[in-house]
Amino acid sequence: MHSPTPPTSLLRALRRVMRPLVRLMLRKGVTYTYFSDMLKGVFVEVAEQEFRLDANAPTDSRISLLTGVHRKDVKRLRNQPPDVADDLPAAVSLGAHLVSTWQTTAPFCTQPGEPAPLARLASTGGERSFDALVARVSKDIRARVVLDEWLRLGIARVDEHDRVHLETAAFIPQKGFDEKAAYFGHNVHDHACAAVHNLTADGLPYFERSVHYDALSPASIARLRDAVANEGMQALIAFNTLASDLEAQDAQAPDARQRVTIGLYFYSEPTSDTSPSGDASPKSPS
């Protein structure tokens, strides 16, 4: 059961967490009225799925007591299907799998982390072609369809020799807002889940650490940004290779039902004691 009075430290943290989300919503036309109704649905959904006293579904009255949502709204929200799915869209999942295979699996890479240029057609490149890459991951979609979409999103380019090059070190579309929004939801959700687990659950905590400094010049910020982009990506590629190998090893295991997200991020802004984004940060890992 929740505490009668939420901790002030938690309320302060939630307010800070919500600021960039509200900034995004205002920029994209999501009003408070729309968001508050959507948030009611999330409160009801989480209470129904995760705060049961036994195997039976909680009553509307209990969900109303837990969430503060009016019982009439609880009944309405429980009777309507959810608006969005939690999983990544199929096209995004396929794209991530293709990029991972391209980066880690011979003959599509020269070594792990170095995707090779691929002949566009199997008729000219054989097993080291974009056709073969797509066929390795899925038999249900044509390579041409994938390539056209990747060219639109800026993920791939075709050179004068009709070879396909990977333009991003991970599946991060440069142009498609819907695809980037899907990754935004996936990554921020999983990061938040790890942080919430560490605040509320017993047992082994998830790894969640950062370093933060507040007195750096723009030149130093640029140097750090480049270092994170280069060295951080190498770390992620190494984790990706290990995860790919382990998934292949676990292919026949009956308990291979766990998913994982491993992330790395970088952010910088001007330091100000009166900045709405929060207080100056300590100079240490945390």
GROMACS .gro file of C-alpha atoms in nm:
model
  286
    1MET     CA    1   0.000   0.000   0.000
    2HIS     CA    2   0.128   0.350  -0.074
    3SER     CA    3   0.234   0.592   0.202
    4PRO     CA    4  -0.029   0.845   0.316
    5THR     CA    5   0.216   1.131   0.256
    6PRO     CA    6   0.463   1.095  -0.035
    7PRO     CA    7   0.822   1.186   0.052
    8THR     CA    8   0.910   1.546  -0.033
    9SER     CA    9   1.233   1.427  -0.195
   10LEU     CA   10   1.033   1.204  -0.431
   11LEU     CA   11   0.792   1.484  -0.526
   12ARG     CA   12   1.087   1.712  -0.600
   13ALA     CA   13   1.248   1.442  -0.816
   14LEU     CA   14   0.922   1.373  -1.003
   15ARG     CA   15   0.877   1.742  -1.078
   16ARG     CA   16   1.227   1.756  -1.224
   17VAL     CA   17   1.175   1.438  -1.428
   18MET     CA   18   0.851   1.578  -1.572
   19ARG     CA   19   1.001   1.906  -1.699
   20PRO     CA   20   1.162   1.770  -2.020
   21LEU     CA   21   0.853   1.554  -2.084
   22VAL     CA   22   0.623   1.856  -2.054
   23ARG     CA   23   0.861   2.049  -2.282
   24LEU     CA   24   0.826   1.775  -2.545
   25MET     CA   25   0.447   1.765  -2.507
   26LEU     CA   26   0.409   2.141  -2.547
   27ARG     CA   27   0.629   2.140  -2.856
   28LYS     CA   28   0.421   1.863  -3.013
   29GLY     CA   29   0.076   1.992  -2.921
   30VAL     CA   30  -0.007   1.755  -2.633
   31THR     CA   31  -0.224   1.963  -2.398
   32TYR     CA   32  -0.264   1.917  -2.023
   33THR     CA   33  -0.626   1.806  -2.073
   34TYR     CA   34  -0.527   1.530  -2.315
   35PHE     CA   35  -0.229   1.419  -2.110
   36SER     CA   36  -0.419   1.415  -1.780
   37ASP     CA   37  -0.685   1.184  -1.927
   38MET     CA   38  -0.415   0.959  -2.070
   39LEU     CA   39  -0.239   0.959  -1.731
   40LYS     CA   40  -0.562   0.847  -1.563
   41GLY     CA   41  -0.555   0.544  -1.790
   42VAL     CA   42  -0.193   0.468  -1.694
   43PHE     CA   43  -0.274   0.493  -1.322
   44VAL     CA   44  -0.567   0.256  -1.364
   45GLU     CA   45  -0.366   0.012  -1.578
   46VAL     CA   46  -0.073  -0.008  -1.335
   47ALA     CA   47  -0.299  -0.040  -1.031
   48GLU     CA   48  -0.497  -0.318  -1.198
   49GLN     CA   49  -0.194  -0.515  -1.317
   50GLU     CA   50   0.065  -0.462  -1.044
   51PHE     CA   51  -0.117  -0.386  -0.717
   52ARG     CA   52  -0.339  -0.692  -0.672
   53LEU     CA   53  -0.396  -0.838  -0.329
   54ASP     CA   54  -0.448  -1.189  -0.469
   55ALA     CA   55  -0.503  -1.363  -0.801
   56ASN     CA   56  -0.834  -1.182  -0.854
   57ALA     CA   57  -0.859  -0.852  -1.038
   58PRO     CA   58  -0.909  -0.554  -0.803
   59THR     CA   59  -1.249  -0.388  -0.787
   60ASP     CA   60  -1.318  -0.047  -0.934
   61SER     CA   61  -1.349   0.089  -0.579
   62ARG     CA   62  -1.006  -0.039  -0.476
   63ILE     CA   63  -0.842   0.104  -0.788
   64SER     CA   64  -1.014   0.436  -0.719
   65LEU     CA   65  -0.882   0.431  -0.361
   66LEU     CA   66  -0.527   0.350  -0.476
   67THR     CA   67  -0.509   0.600  -0.762
   68GLY     CA   68  -0.742   0.885  -0.668
   69VAL     CA   69  -0.918   0.842  -1.005
   70HIS     CA   70  -1.297   0.871  -0.976
   71ARG     CA   71  -1.473   0.533  -0.979
   72LYS     CA   72  -1.679   0.626  -1.287
   73ASP     CA   73  -1.359   0.703  -1.475
   74VAL     CA   74  -1.202   0.378  -1.352
   75LYS     CA   75  -1.496   0.179  -1.490
   76ARG     CA   76  -1.480   0.364  -1.823
   77LEU     CA   77  -1.105   0.321  -1.859
   78ARG     CA   78  -1.107  -0.047  -1.769
   79ASN     CA   79  -1.366  -0.114  -2.039
   80GLN     CA   80  -1.171   0.044  -2.321
   81PRO     CA   81  -0.867  -0.106  -2.497
   82PRO     CA   82  -0.527   0.060  -2.446
   83ASP     CA   83  -0.439   0.322  -2.706
   84VAL     CA   84  -0.081   0.211  -2.765
   85ALA     CA   85   0.126  -0.105  -2.743
   86ASP     CA   86   0.428  -0.123  -2.515
   87ASP     CA   87   0.645  -0.313  -2.762
   88LEU     CA   88   0.858  -0.149  -3.028
   89PRO     CA   89   0.685  -0.139  -3.369
   90ALA     CA   90   0.770  -0.439  -3.585
   91ALA     CA   91   0.958  -0.225  -3.838
   92VAL     CA   92   1.178  -0.078  -3.565
   93SER     CA   93   1.248  -0.417  -3.406
   94LEU     CA   94   1.338  -0.561  -3.747
   95GLY     CA   95   1.566  -0.267  -3.818
   96ALA     CA   96   1.748  -0.303  -3.486
   97HIS     CA   97   1.797  -0.677  -3.551
   98LEU     CA   98   1.931  -0.609  -3.899
   99VAL     CA   99   2.180  -0.348  -3.773
  100SER     CA  100   2.293  -0.580  -3.495
  101THR     CA  101   2.349  -0.865  -3.742
  102TRP     CA  102   2.531  -0.633  -3.982
  103GLN     CA  103   2.765  -0.517  -3.704
  104THR     CA  104   2.841  -0.851  -3.539
  105THR     CA  105   2.795  -1.139  -3.782
  106ALA     CA  106   3.025  -1.258  -4.059
  107PRO     CA  107   3.029  -1.211  -4.354
  108PHE     CA  108   2.842  -0.880  -4.305
  109CYS     CA  109   3.115  -0.722  -4.089
  110THR     CA  110   3.491  -0.709  -4.125
  111GLN     CA  111   3.512  -0.754  -3.745
  112PRO     CA  112   3.259  -0.697  -3.465
  113GLY     CA  113   3.162  -0.331  -3.466
  114GLU     CA  114   3.277  -0.267  -3.824
  115PRO     CA  115   2.992  -0.330  -4.069
  116ALA     CA  116   3.119  -0.393  -4.420
  117PRO     CA  117   2.982  -0.227  -4.733
  118LEU     CA  118   2.740  -0.477  -4.886
  119ALA     CA  119   2.654  -0.533  -5.249
  120ARG     CA  120   2.291  -0.433  -5.291
  121LEU     CA  121   2.193  -0.750  -5.476
  122ALA     CA  122   2.265  -1.114  -5.401
  123SER     CA  123   2.326  -1.166  -5.773
  124THR     CA  124   2.647  -0.960  -5.744
  125GLY     CA  125   2.745  -0.998  -5.378
  126GLY     CA  126   2.623  -1.344  -5.288
  127GLU     CA  127   2.625  -1.402  -4.913
  128ARG     CA  128   2.788  -1.062  -4.855
  129SER     CA  129   2.497  -0.859  -4.987
  130PHE     CA  130   2.212  -0.654  -4.847
  131ASP     CA  131   1.971  -0.909  -4.991
  132ALA     CA  132   2.145  -1.182  -4.792
  133LEU     CA  133   2.147  -0.970  -4.474
  134VAL     CA  134   1.771  -0.918  -4.483
  135ALA     CA  135   1.712  -1.284  -4.571
  136ARG     CA  136   1.927  -1.387  -4.272
  137VAL     CA  137   1.693  -1.197  -4.035
  138SER     CA  138   1.354  -1.233  -4.204
  139LYS     CA  139   1.211  -1.431  -4.492
  140ASP     CA  140   0.888  -1.231  -4.487
  141ILE     CA  141   1.005  -0.894  -4.618
  142ARG     CA  142   1.183  -0.792  -4.936
  143ALA     CA  143   1.525  -0.631  -4.905
  144ARG     CA  144   1.423  -0.355  -5.146
  145VAL     CA  145   1.142  -0.245  -4.912
  146VAL     CA  146   1.385  -0.225  -4.618
  147LEU     CA  147   1.648  -0.039  -4.820
  148ASP     CA  148   1.401   0.220  -4.951
  149GLU     CA  149   1.287   0.294  -4.596
  150TRP     CA  150   1.645   0.310  -4.465
  151LEU     CA  151   1.743   0.551  -4.741
  152ARG     CA  152   1.447   0.770  -4.643
  153LEU     CA  153   1.548   0.764  -4.276
  154GLY     CA  154   1.918   0.822  -4.340
  155ILE     CA  155   2.023   0.489  -4.191
  156ALA     CA  156   2.189   0.366  -4.511
  157ARG     CA  157   2.329   0.502  -4.836
  158VAL     CA  158   2.413   0.344  -5.170
  159ASP     CA  159   2.744   0.440  -5.333
  160GLU     CA  160   2.837   0.464  -5.700
  161HIS     CA  161   2.933   0.093  -5.704
  162ASP     CA  162   2.584  -0.009  -5.587
  163ARG     CA  163   2.710  -0.102  -5.242
  164VAL     CA  164   2.503  -0.033  -4.931
  165HIS     CA  165   2.674   0.141  -4.638
  166LEU     CA  166   2.543   0.163  -4.280
  167GLU     CA  167   2.529   0.533  -4.191
  168THR     CA  168   2.463   0.502  -3.817
  169ALA     CA  169   2.644   0.289  -3.562
  170ALA     CA  170   2.310   0.188  -3.415
  171PHE     CA  171   1.954   0.191  -3.542
  172ILE     CA  172   1.889   0.561  -3.473
  173PRO     CA  173   1.682   0.709  -3.757
  174GLN     CA  174   1.789   1.061  -3.848
  175LYS     CA  175   1.466   1.168  -4.021
  176GLY     CA  176   1.170   0.955  -3.911
  177PHE     CA  177   0.998   1.108  -3.607
  178ASP     CA  178   0.774   0.806  -3.549
  179GLU     CA  179   1.072   0.573  -3.539
  180LYS     CA  180   1.267   0.803  -3.305
  181ALA     CA  181   0.960   0.838  -3.082
  182ALA     CA  182   0.938   0.460  -3.057
  183TYR     CA  183   1.296   0.444  -2.931
  184PHE     CA  184   1.232   0.737  -2.697
  185GLY     CA  185   0.949   0.543  -2.533
  186HIS     CA  186   1.149   0.221  -2.515
  187ASN     CA  187   1.471   0.368  -2.378
  188VAL     CA  188   1.325   0.616  -2.130
  189HIS     CA  189   1.079   0.351  -2.005
  190ASP     CA  190   1.354   0.097  -1.936
  191HIS     CA  191   1.586   0.354  -1.777
  192ALA     CA  192   1.299   0.466  -1.552
  193CYS     CA  193   1.215   0.104  -1.464
  194ALA     CA  194   1.575   0.044  -1.350
  195ALA     CA  195   1.575   0.363  -1.141
  196VAL     CA  196   1.233   0.289  -0.986
  197HIS     CA  197   1.344  -0.066  -0.903
  198ASN     CA  198   1.649   0.074  -0.724
  199LEU     CA  199   1.427   0.311  -0.522
  200THR     CA  200   1.155   0.064  -0.428
  201ALA     CA  201   1.267  -0.300  -0.456
  202ASP     CA  202   1.476  -0.527  -0.241
  203GLY     CA  203   1.750  -0.742  -0.386
  204LEU     CA  204   2.027  -0.675  -0.634
  205PRO     CA  205   2.003  -0.323  -0.782
  206TYR     CA  206   2.030  -0.256  -1.153
  207PHE     CA  207   2.344  -0.078  -1.269
  208GLU     CA  208   2.258   0.291  -1.304
  209ARG     CA  209   2.545   0.534  -1.270
  210SER     CA  210   2.654   0.867  -1.416
  211VAL     CA  211   2.928   1.128  -1.386
  212HIS     CA  212   2.838   1.496  -1.374
  213TYR     CA  213   3.040   1.820  -1.365
  214ASP     CA  214   2.921   2.180  -1.367
  215ALA     CA  215   3.219   2.403  -1.454
  216LEU     CA  216   3.333   2.308  -1.803
  217SER     CA  217   3.396   2.519  -2.113
  218PRO     CA  218   3.214   2.461  -2.444
  219ALA     CA  219   3.540   2.321  -2.588
  220SER     CA  220   3.563   2.067  -2.307
  221ILE     CA  221   3.198   1.972  -2.352
  222ALA     CA  222   3.266   1.910  -2.722
  223ARG     CA  223   3.566   1.693  -2.634
  224LEU     CA  224   3.361   1.490  -2.387
  225ARG     CA  225   3.079   1.456  -2.636
  226ASP     CA  226   3.316   1.313  -2.896
  227ALA     CA  227   3.470   1.078  -2.639
  228VAL     CA  228   3.128   0.943  -2.537
  229ALA     CA  229   3.024   0.905  -2.900
  230ASN     CA  230   3.338   0.707  -2.986
  231GLU     CA  231   3.430   0.515  -2.671
  232GLY     CA  232   3.071   0.476  -2.551
  233MET     CA  233   2.968   0.328  -2.883
  234GLN     CA  234   3.257   0.083  -2.867
  235ALA     CA  235   3.135  -0.030  -2.524
  236LEU     CA  236   2.780  -0.073  -2.657
  237ILE     CA  237   2.908  -0.267  -2.957
  238ALA     CA  238   3.095  -0.500  -2.721
  239PHE     CA  239   2.779  -0.552  -2.513
  240ASN     CA  240   2.582  -0.607  -2.833
  241THR     CA  241   2.827  -0.875  -2.950
  242LEU     CA  242   2.814  -1.052  -2.613
  243ALA     CA  243   2.433  -1.037  -2.603
  244SER     CA  244   2.409  -1.171  -2.958
  245ASP     CA  245   2.639  -1.463  -2.874
  246LEU     CA  246   2.446  -1.540  -2.554
  247GLU     CA  247   2.111  -1.526  -2.735
  248ALA     CA  248   2.237  -1.778  -2.989
  249GLN     CA  249   2.365  -1.996  -2.702
  250ASP     CA  250   2.027  -1.973  -2.523
  251ALA     CA  251   1.821  -2.045  -2.834
  252GLN     CA  252   1.695  -2.383  -2.706
  253ALA     CA  253   1.681  -2.296  -2.335
  254PRO     CA  254   1.326  -2.319  -2.193
  255ASP     CA  255   1.384  -2.022  -1.962
  256ALA     CA  256   1.515  -1.786  -2.233
  257ARG     CA  257   1.229  -1.541  -2.177
  258GLN     CA  258   1.417  -1.235  -2.046
  259ARG     CA  259   1.476  -0.913  -2.239
  260VAL     CA  260   1.747  -0.658  -2.162
  261THR     CA  261   1.826  -0.296  -2.245
  262ILE     CA  262   2.175  -0.151  -2.196
  263GLY     CA  263   2.201   0.222  -2.249
  264LEU     CA  264   2.440   0.515  -2.244
  265TYR     CA  265   2.350   0.883  -2.268
  266PHE     CA  266   2.510   1.228  -2.276
  267TYR     CA  267   2.355   1.565  -2.193
  268SER     CA  268   2.486   1.918  -2.138
  269GLU     CA  269   2.335   2.260  -2.067
  270PRO     CA  270   2.451   2.594  -1.923
  271THR     CA  271   2.500   2.592  -1.546
  272SER     CA  272   2.280   2.830  -1.350
  273ASP     CA  273   2.177   2.831  -0.985
  274THR     CA  274   1.839   2.964  -1.095
  275SER     CA  275   1.799   2.725  -1.387
  276PRO     CA  276   1.458   2.552  -1.389
  277SER     CA  277   1.633   2.225  -1.464
  278GLY     CA  278   1.772   2.193  -1.112
  279ASP     CA  279   2.065   2.251  -0.881
  280ALA     CA  280   2.434   2.242  -0.964
  281SER     CA  281   2.557   1.885  -0.972
  282PRO     CA  282   2.834   1.732  -0.760
  283LYS     CA  283   3.164   1.651  -0.924
  284SER     CA  284   3.160   1.276  -0.877
  285PRO     CA  285   3.019   0.952  -1.012
  286SER     CA  286   2.678   0.862  -0.873
   0.00000   0.00000   0.00000
